[in-house]
JSON list of C-alpha atoms in Angstrom, two decimals:
[
{"chain": "H", "resi": 1246, "resn": "SER", "atom": "CA", "xyz": [-12.34, 29.73, -111.80]},
{"chain": "H", "resi": 1247, "resn": "GLU", "atom": "CA", "xyz": [-13.60, 26.75, -109.82]},
{"chain": "H", "resi": 1248, "resn": "LYS", "atom": "CA", "xyz": [-12.82, 27.13, -106.18]},
{"chain": "H", "resi": 1249, "resn": "GLU", "atom": "CA", "xyz": [-11.49, 24.22, -104.15]},
{"chain": "H", "resi": 1250, "resn": "PRO", "atom": "CA", "xyz": [-14.32, 22.33, -102.45]},
{"chain": "H", "resi": 1251, "resn": "ILE", "atom": "CA", "xyz": [-15.22, 23.00, -98.80]},
{"chain": "H", "resi": 1252, "resn": "ILE", "atom": "CA", "xyz": [-14.10, 19.94, -96.94]},
{"chain": "H", "resi": 1253, "resn": "VAL", "atom": "CA", "xyz": [-15.04, 19.02, -93.41]},
{"chain": "H", "resi": 1254, "resn": "SER", "atom": "CA", "xyz": [-12.86, 16.25, -92.09]},
{"chain": "H", "resi": 1255, "resn": "VAL", "atom": "CA", "xyz": [-13.84, 14.08, -89.18]},
{"chain": "H", "resi": 1256, "resn": "ASN", "atom": "CA", "xyz": [-10.96, 12.28, -87.38]},
{"chain": "H", "resi": 1257, "resn": "LYS", "atom": "CA", "xyz": [-11.38, 9.08, -85.43]},
{"chain": "H", "resi": 1258, "resn": "GLU", "atom": "CA", "xyz": [-11.76, 11.00, -82.23]},
{"chain": "H", "resi": 1259, "resn": "GLY", "atom": "CA", "xyz": [-14.84, 12.63, -83.81]},
{"chain": "H", "resi": 1260, "resn": "GLN", "atom": "CA", "xyz": [-13.27, 16.09, -84.11]},
{"chain": "H", "resi": 1261, "resn": "TYR", "atom": "CA", "xyz": [-14.22, 18.36, -87.01]},
{"chain": "H", "resi": 1262, "resn": "PHE", "atom": "CA", "xyz": [-11.68, 20.16, -89.14]},
{"chain": "H", "resi": 1263, "resn": "LEU", "atom": "CA", "xyz": [-12.39, 22.69, -91.89]},
{"chain": "H", "resi": 1264, "resn": "ASN", "atom": "CA", "xyz": [-10.04, 23.18, -94.86]},
{"chain": "H", "resi": 1265, "resn": "ILE", "atom": "CA", "xyz": [-11.15, 26.75, -95.47]},
{"chain": "H", "resi": 1266, "resn": "GLY", "atom": "CA", "xyz": [-10.75, 28.02, -91.90]},
{"chain": "H", "resi": 1267, "resn": "ASP", "atom": "CA", "xyz": [-7.98, 30.22, -90.63]},
{"chain": "H", "resi": 1268, "resn": "HIS", "atom": "CA", "xyz": [-6.42, 27.20, -88.82]},
{"chain": "H", "resi": 1269, "resn": "PRO", "atom": "CA", "xyz": [-7.24, 24.12, -90.99]},
{"chain": "H", "resi": 1270, "resn": "SER", "atom": "CA", "xyz": [-5.08, 21.86, -88.80]},
{"chain": "H", "resi": 1271, "resn": "LEU", "atom": "CA", "xyz": [-6.91, 22.73, -85.56]},
{"chain": "H", "resi": 1272, "resn": "PRO", "atom": "CA", "xyz": [-10.28, 21.19, -84.64]},
{"chain": "H", "resi": 1273, "resn": "THR", "atom": "CA", "xyz": [-13.36, 23.46, -84.92]},
{"chain": "H", "resi": 1274, "resn": "ASP", "atom": "CA", "xyz": [-16.66, 23.35, -83.06]},
{"chain": "H", "resi": 1275, "resn": "GLU", "atom": "CA", "xyz": [-20.05, 22.93, -84.67]},
{"chain": "H", "resi": 1276, "resn": "SER", "atom": "CA", "xyz": [-21.17, 26.50, -84.42]},
{"chain": "H", "resi": 1277, "resn": "ALA", "atom": "CA", "xyz": [-17.97, 27.99, -85.80]},
{"chain": "H", "resi": 1278, "resn": "LEU", "atom": "CA", "xyz": [-18.09, 25.39, -88.66]},
{"chain": "H", "resi": 1279, "resn": "THR", "atom": "CA", "xyz": [-21.70, 26.24, -89.55]},
{"chain": "H", "resi": 1280, "resn": "LEU", "atom": "CA", "xyz": [-20.99, 29.99, -89.52]},
{"chain": "H", "resi": 1281, "resn": "ARG", "atom": "CA", "xyz": [-17.86, 29.72, -91.69]},
{"chain": "H", "resi": 1282, "resn": "VAL", "atom": "CA", "xyz": [-19.41, 27.44, -94.23]},
{"chain": "H", "resi": 1283, "resn": "SER", "atom": "CA", "xyz": [-22.54, 29.45, -94.39]},
{"chain": "H", "resi": 1284, "resn": "ALA", "atom": "CA", "xyz": [-20.57, 32.61, -95.12]},
{"chain": "H", "resi": 1285, "resn": "GLU", "atom": "CA", "xyz": [-18.51, 30.86, -97.80]},
{"chain": "H", "resi": 1286, "resn": "LEU", "atom": "CA", "xyz": [-21.62, 29.47, -99.52]},
{"chain": "H", "resi": 1287, "resn": "GLN", "atom": "CA", "xyz": [-23.22, 32.94, -99.60]},
{"chain": "H", "resi": 1288, "resn": "ARG", "atom": "CA", "xyz": [-20.19, 34.05, -101.55]},
{"chain": "H", "resi": 1289, "resn": "THR", "atom": "CA", "xyz": [-19.94, 31.00, -103.81]},
{"chain": "H", "resi": 1290, "resn": "PRO", "atom": "CA", "xyz": [-23.27, 29.14, -103.69]},
{"chain": "H", "resi": 1291, "resn": "GLN", "atom": "CA", "xyz": [-22.23, 26.51, -106.26]},
{"chain": "H", "resi": 1292, "resn": "ARG", "atom": "CA", "xyz": [-19.15, 25.45, -104.23]},
{"chain": "H", "resi": 1293, "resn": "LYS", "atom": "CA", "xyz": [-18.79, 21.72, -103.74]},
{"chain": "H", "resi": 1294, "resn": "VAL", "atom": "CA", "xyz": [-19.07, 20.55, -100.11]},
{"chain": "H", "resi": 1295, "resn": "LEU", "atom": "CA", "xyz": [-17.54, 17.28, -98.87]},
{"chain": "H", "resi": 1296, "resn": "VAL", "atom": "CA", "xyz": [-17.28, 15.40, -95.60]},
{"chain": "H", "resi": 1297, "resn": "LYS", "atom": "CA", "xyz": [-14.09, 13.37, -95.33]},
{"chain": "H", "resi": 1298, "resn": "ALA", "atom": "CA", "xyz": [-14.28, 10.82, -92.60]},
{"chain": "H", "resi": 1299, "resn": "ASP", "atom": "CA", "xyz": [-11.83, 8.39, -91.05]},
{"chain": "H", "resi": 1300, "resn": "GLU", "atom": "CA", "xyz": [-13.25, 4.92, -91.58]},
{"chain": "H", "resi": 1301, "resn": "ASN", "atom": "CA", "xyz": [-13.00, 4.23, -87.82]},
{"chain": "H", "resi": 1302, "resn": "VAL", "atom": "CA", "xyz": [-15.16, 7.23, -86.91]},
{"chain": "H", "resi": 1303, "resn": "HIS", "atom": "CA", "xyz": [-18.60, 6.71, -85.38]},
{"chain": "H", "resi": 1304, "resn": "TYR", "atom": "CA", "xyz": [-21.12, 6.99, -88.24]},
{"chain": "H", "resi": 1305, "resn": "GLY", "atom": "CA", "xyz": [-23.36, 9.31, -86.18]},
{"chain": "H", "resi": 1306, "resn": "LYS", "atom": "CA", "xyz": [-20.51, 11.87, -86.27]},
{"chain": "H", "resi": 1307, "resn": "VAL", "atom": "CA", "xyz": [-20.42, 11.71, -89.98]},
{"chain": "H", "resi": 1308, "resn": "VAL", "atom": "CA", "xyz": [-24.14, 12.13, -90.36]},
{"chain": "H", "resi": 1309, "resn": "GLY", "atom": "CA", "xyz": [-23.88, 15.00, -87.83]},
{"chain": "H", "resi": 1310, "resn": "ALA", "atom": "CA", "xyz": [-21.30, 16.76, -90.02]},
{"chain": "H", "resi": 1311, "resn": "MET", "atom": "CA", "xyz": [-23.52, 16.31, -93.10]},
{"chain": "H", "resi": 1312, "resn": "VAL", "atom": "CA", "xyz": [-26.53, 17.70, -91.37]},
{"chain": "H", "resi": 1313, "resn": "LEU", "atom": "CA", "xyz": [-24.46, 20.70, -90.12]},
{"chain": "H", "resi": 1314, "resn": "LEU", "atom": "CA", "xyz": [-23.41, 21.41, -93.70]},
{"chain": "H", "resi": 1315, "resn": "GLN", "atom": "CA", "xyz": [-26.92, 21.15, -95.03]},
{"chain": "H", "resi": 1316, "resn": "ASN", "atom": "CA", "xyz": [-28.05, 23.55, -92.25]},
{"chain": "H", "resi": 1317, "resn": "ALA", "atom": "CA", "xyz": [-25.25, 25.92, -93.30]},
{"chain": "H", "resi": 1318, "resn": "GLY", "atom": "CA", "xyz": [-26.82, 25.99, -96.75]},
{"chain": "H", "resi": 1319, "resn": "ALA", "atom": "CA", "xyz": [-24.98, 23.36, -98.73]},
{"chain": "H", "resi": 1320, "resn": "PRO", "atom": "CA", "xyz": [-27.28, 22.12, -101.58]},
{"chain": "H", "resi": 1321, "resn": "SER", "atom": "CA", "xyz": [-25.71, 18.67, -101.48]},
{"chain": "H", "resi": 1322, "resn": "VAL", "atom": "CA", "xyz": [-22.93, 17.13, -99.40]},
{"chain": "H", "resi": 1323, "resn": "GLY", "atom": "CA", "xyz": [-20.58, 14.45, -100.76]},
{"chain": "H", "resi": 1324, "resn": "LEU", "atom": "CA", "xyz": [-18.97, 11.80, -98.57]},
{"chain": "H", "resi": 1325, "resn": "VAL", "atom": "CA", "xyz": [-15.37, 10.68, -98.84]},
{"chain": "H", "resi": 1326, "resn": "THR", "atom": "CA", "xyz": [-14.12, 7.87, -96.58]},
{"chain": "H", "resi": 1327, "resn": "GLN", "atom": "CA", "xyz": [-10.42, 7.51, -95.89]},
{"chain": "H", "resi": 1328, "resn": "ASP", "atom": "CA", "xyz": [-9.14, 4.03, -95.30]},
{"chain": "H", "resi": 1329, "resn": "ASP", "atom": "CA", "xyz": [-5.69, 2.61, -95.48]},
{"chain": "H", "resi": 1330, "resn": "LYS", "atom": "CA", "xyz": [-6.72, -0.86, -96.67]},
{"chain": "H", "resi": 1331, "resn": "PRO", "atom": "CA", "xyz": [-8.22, -1.47, -100.13]},
{"chain": "H", "resi": 1332, "resn": "SER", "atom": "CA", "xyz": [-11.94, -2.13, -99.84]},
{"chain": "H", "resi": 1333, "resn": "HIS", "atom": "CA", "xyz": [-13.43, -5.40, -101.13]}
]
């Protein structure tokens, strides 16, 4: 069965959240995030990995999250932006 993707969310304060952690609603730090994702990808290497970012977040933070995920072993990282207004 296809497992749900691993999703790292970045809120507008630039905090990271991980949907597969023990506490998905609490922010996580970079080292904990990398370790957790790395462990998951060793178990399920083909798992999809996504970064979900608030549109108001500083872009450097988004790139930072993507680099962290690649360092954790993600073969590719998708990007989903959340905005409340329709884009033109």
